[in-house]
PDB file of C-alpha atoms in Angstrom:
ATOM      1  CA  UNK A 964      35.311 -89.887  98.181  1.00  0.00           C
ATOM      2  CA  UNK A 965      33.341 -88.781  95.129  1.00  0.00           C
ATOM      3  CA  UNK A 966      32.374 -91.434  92.630  1.00  0.00           C
ATOM      4  CA  UNK A 967      30.550 -90.956  89.349  1.00  0.00           C
ATOM      5  CA  UNK A 968      29.076 -93.587  87.063  1.00  0.00           C
ATOM      6  CA  UNK A 969      27.753 -92.709  83.631  1.00  0.00           C
ATOM      7  CA  UNK A 970      25.139 -94.629  81.684  1.00  0.00           C
ATOM      8  CA  UNK A 971      22.824 -94.239  78.741  1.00  0.00           C
ATOM      9  CA  UNK A 972      25.233 -94.246  75.837  1.00  0.00           C
ATOM     10  CA  UNK A 973      24.750 -96.291  72.734  1.00  0.00           C
ATOM     11  CA  UNK A 974      24.260 -96.229  69.000  1.00  0.00           C
ATOM     12  CA  UNK A 975      21.873 -93.639  67.621  1.00  0.00           C
ATOM     13  CA  UNK A 976      21.093 -92.444  64.115  1.00  0.00           C
ATOM     14  CA  UNK A 977      21.835 -88.900  63.031  1.00  0.00           C
ATOM     15  CA  UNK A 978      19.034 -86.632  64.156  1.00  0.00           C
ATOM     16  CA  UNK A 979      18.200 -88.873  67.079  1.00  0.00           C
ATOM     17  CA  UNK A 980      18.286 -88.234  70.806  1.00  0.00           C
ATOM     18  CA  UNK A 981      19.881 -89.769  73.877  1.00  0.00           C
ATOM     19  CA  UNK A 982      19.782 -88.975  77.556  1.00  0.00           C
ATOM     20  CA  UNK A 983      22.880 -89.757  79.526  1.00  0.00           C
ATOM     21  CA  UNK A 984      22.743 -90.260  83.270  1.00  0.00           C
ATOM     22  CA  UNK A 985      25.447 -89.878  85.870  1.00  0.00           C
ATOM     23  CA  UNK A 986      24.971 -91.322  89.332  1.00  0.00           C
ATOM     24  CA  UNK A 987      26.978 -89.337  91.842  1.00  0.00           C
ATOM     25  CA  UNK A 988      27.978 -90.465  95.327  1.00  0.00           C
ATOM     26  CA  UNK A 989      30.017 -88.870  98.057  1.00  0.00           C
ATOM     27  CA  UNK A 990      29.426 -85.405  96.578  1.00  0.00           C
ATOM     28  CA  UNK A 991      28.455 -82.300  98.498  1.00  0.00           C
ATOM     29  CA  UNK A 992      26.029 -80.494  96.214  1.00  0.00           C
ATOM     30  CA  UNK A 993      26.031 -77.148  97.994  1.00  0.00           C
ATOM     31  CA  UNK A 994      28.728 -74.786  96.763  1.00  0.00           C
ATOM     32  CA  UNK A 995      30.023 -77.273  94.225  1.00  0.00           C
ATOM     33  CA  UNK A 996      29.391 -78.012  90.572  1.00  0.00           C
ATOM     34  CA  UNK A 997      29.126 -80.936  88.218  1.00  0.00           C
ATOM     35  CA  UNK A 998      29.553 -81.104  84.478  1.00  0.00           C
ATOM     36  CA  UNK A 999      30.065 -83.093  81.314  1.00  0.00           C
ATOM     37  CA  UNK A1000      32.844 -83.333  78.820  1.00  0.00           C
ATOM     38  CA  UNK A1001      33.521 -85.652  75.898  1.00  0.00           C
ATOM     39  CA  UNK A1002      36.487 -87.056  74.104  1.00  0.00           C
ATOM     40  CA  UNK A1003      36.565 -88.678  70.695  1.00  0.00           C
ATOM     41  CA  UNK A1004      39.384 -91.001  69.643  1.00  0.00           C
ATOM     42  CA  UNK A1005      42.419 -89.024  68.603  1.00  0.00           C
ATOM     43  CA  UNK A1006      40.824 -85.716  69.514  1.00  0.00           C
ATOM     44  CA  UNK A1007      41.145 -83.285  72.368  1.00  0.00           C
ATOM     45  CA  UNK A1008      38.703 -83.210  75.220  1.00  0.00           C
ATOM     46  CA  UNK A1009      35.687 -80.977  74.643  1.00  0.00           C
ATOM     47  CA  UNK A1010      33.995 -79.372  77.603  1.00  0.00           C
ATOM     48  CA  UNK A1011      30.235 -79.209  77.277  1.00  0.00           C
ATOM     49  CA  UNK A1012      28.265 -78.013  80.246  1.00  0.00           C
ATOM     50  CA  UNK A1013      28.300 -77.420  83.988  1.00  0.00           C
ATOM     51  CA  UNK A1014      25.658 -77.083  86.668  1.00  0.00           C
ATOM     52  CA  UNK A1015      25.711 -75.479  90.074  1.00  0.00           C
ATOM     53  CA  UNK A1016      24.881 -77.952  92.821  1.00  0.00           C
ATOM     54  CA  UNK A1017      23.549 -75.068  94.910  1.00  0.00           C
ATOM     55  CA  UNK A1018      20.876 -73.636  92.646  1.00  0.00           C
ATOM     56  CA  UNK A1019      20.886 -75.785  89.513  1.00  0.00           C
ATOM     57  CA  UNK A1020      21.951 -72.985  87.189  1.00  0.00           C
ATOM     58  CA  UNK A1021      23.682 -74.294  84.114  1.00  0.00           C
ATOM     59  CA  UNK A1022      26.363 -73.123  81.757  1.00  0.00           C
ATOM     60  CA  UNK A1023      26.619 -74.640  78.302  1.00  0.00           C
ATOM     61  CA  UNK A1024      29.136 -74.146  75.565  1.00  0.00           C
ATOM     62  CA  UNK A1025      27.939 -72.421  72.406  1.00  0.00           C
ATOM     63  CA  UNK A1026      28.783 -75.262  70.069  1.00  0.00           C
ATOM     64  CA  UNK A1027      26.181 -77.553  71.692  1.00  0.00           C
ATOM     65  CA  UNK A1028      23.720 -74.935  72.894  1.00  0.00           C
ATOM     66  CA  UNK A1029      20.247 -75.587  71.576  1.00  0.00           C
ATOM     67  CA  UNK A1030      20.911 -79.294  71.204  1.00  0.00           C
ATOM     68  CA  UNK A1031      22.276 -80.366  74.602  1.00  0.00           C
ATOM     69  CA  UNK A1032      20.721 -79.683  77.997  1.00  0.00           C
ATOM     70  CA  UNK A1033      22.047 -80.497  81.430  1.00  0.00           C
ATOM     71  CA  UNK A1034      19.860 -81.124  84.449  1.00  0.00           C
ATOM     72  CA  UNK A1035      20.105 -82.729  87.851  1.00  0.00           C
ATOM     73  CA  UNK A1036      18.086 -84.384  90.571  1.00  0.00           C
ATOM     74  CA  UNK A1037      19.651 -83.954  93.991  1.00  0.00           C
ATOM     75  CA  UNK A1038      17.269 -86.424  95.603  1.00  0.00           C
ATOM     76  CA  UNK A1039      18.383 -89.097  93.159  1.00  0.00           C
ATOM     77  CA  UNK A1040      21.992 -87.895  93.246  1.00  0.00           C
ATOM     78  CA  UNK A1041      21.955 -87.981  89.492  1.00  0.00           C
ATOM     79  CA  UNK A1042      22.723 -85.552  86.713  1.00  0.00           C
ATOM     80  CA  UNK A1043      21.627 -85.845  83.131  1.00  0.00           C
ATOM     81  CA  UNK A1044      22.702 -84.768  79.687  1.00  0.00           C
ATOM     82  CA  UNK A1045      19.874 -84.613  77.192  1.00  0.00           C
ATOM     83  CA  UNK A1046      21.221 -84.651  73.647  1.00  0.00           C
ATOM     84  CA  UNK A1047      18.979 -83.931  70.687  1.00  0.00           C
ATOM     85  CA  UNK A1048      19.542 -83.718  66.949  1.00  0.00           C
ATOM     86  CA  UNK A1049      22.695 -85.760  67.279  1.00  0.00           C
ATOM     87  CA  UNK A1050      25.322 -85.589  64.567  1.00  0.00           C
ATOM     88  CA  UNK A1051      28.111 -88.001  63.612  1.00  0.00           C
ATOM     89  CA  UNK A1052      30.621 -85.528  65.019  1.00  0.00           C
ATOM     90  CA  UNK A1053      29.018 -85.983  68.448  1.00  0.00           C
ATOM     91  CA  UNK A1054      30.462 -89.494  68.540  1.00  0.00           C
ATOM     92  CA  UNK A1055      32.671 -89.691  71.616  1.00  0.00           C
ATOM     93  CA  UNK A1056      33.020 -91.038  75.120  1.00  0.00           C
ATOM     94  CA  UNK A1057      31.033 -88.796  77.432  1.00  0.00           C
ATOM     95  CA  UNK A1058      32.197 -88.233  80.986  1.00  0.00           C
ATOM     96  CA  UNK A1059      30.607 -86.548  83.962  1.00  0.00           C
ATOM     97  CA  UNK A1060      32.649 -85.071  86.749  1.00  0.00           C
ATOM     98  CA  UNK A1061      33.085 -82.510  89.458  1.00  0.00           C
ATOM     99  CA  UNK A1062      33.807 -79.023  88.163  1.00  0.00           C
ATOM    100  CA  UNK A1063      35.901 -76.349  89.830  1.00  0.00           C
ATOM    101  CA  UNK A1064      36.022 -73.952  86.900  1.00  0.00           C
ATOM    102  CA  UNK A1065      34.068 -73.573  83.685  1.00  0.00           C
ATOM    103  CA  UNK A1066      33.896 -71.541  80.529  1.00  0.00           C
ATOM    104  CA  UNK A1067      36.575 -70.783  77.980  1.00  0.00           C
ATOM    105  CA  UNK A1068      40.028 -71.589  79.281  1.00  0.00           C
ATOM    106  CA  UNK A1069      38.764 -71.993  82.855  1.00  0.00           C
ATOM    107  CA  UNK A1070      37.414 -75.494  82.525  1.00  0.00           C
ATOM    108  CA  UNK A1071      38.696 -77.673  85.329  1.00  0.00           C
ATOM    109  CA  UNK A1072      37.409 -81.073  86.291  1.00  0.00           C
ATOM    110  CA  UNK A1073      38.404 -82.683  89.561  1.00  0.00           C
ATOM    111  CA  UNK A1074      37.070 -86.215  89.525  1.00  0.00           C
ATOM    112  CA  UNK A1075      35.284 -87.923  86.641  1.00  0.00           C
ATOM    113  CA  UNK A1076      33.751 -91.225  85.746  1.00  0.00           C
ATOM    114  CA  UNK A1077      34.809 -93.895  83.258  1.00  0.00           C
ATOM    115  CA  UNK A1078      32.483 -92.538  80.625  1.00  0.00           C
ATOM    116  CA  UNK A1079      29.808 -93.866  78.326  1.00  0.00           C
ATOM    117  CA  UNK A1080      30.248 -94.250  74.580  1.00  0.00           C
ATOM    118  CA  UNK A1081      27.897 -92.453  72.234  1.00  0.00           C
ATOM    119  CA  UNK A1082      28.053 -93.422  68.587  1.00  0.00           C
ATOM    120  CA  UNK A1083      26.065 -91.456  66.042  1.00  0.00           C
ATOM    121  CA  UNK A1084      25.869 -93.311  62.783  1.00  0.00           C
ATOM    122  CA  UNK A1085      23.412 -94.486  60.188  1.00  0.00           C
TER     123      UNK A1085
END
């Protein structure tokens, strides 16, 4: 049974940075993928990035490319989302999860965590 627990959210000023962590358990890294999405109150889910558990290759959506970076540490069973130059519109609950499809209309998450709130405000 896969379980994911996010951490690292909080209040940050515009232009600041945060690194979110996601502790993963019960997950088979080989031939599977993990990713991040976010959801702001009253808004649709936005898919952000995915990473292959086999070779660590990442896919990231254009609208956060250059500001957000995903990485992972298999030994620690943890994935990360580094977010730089944060903007108020990045305010949302950020979730990590298992990914079975990514990109465009193919985004599909299987299991995800409760999320961690990121608030970008001065």
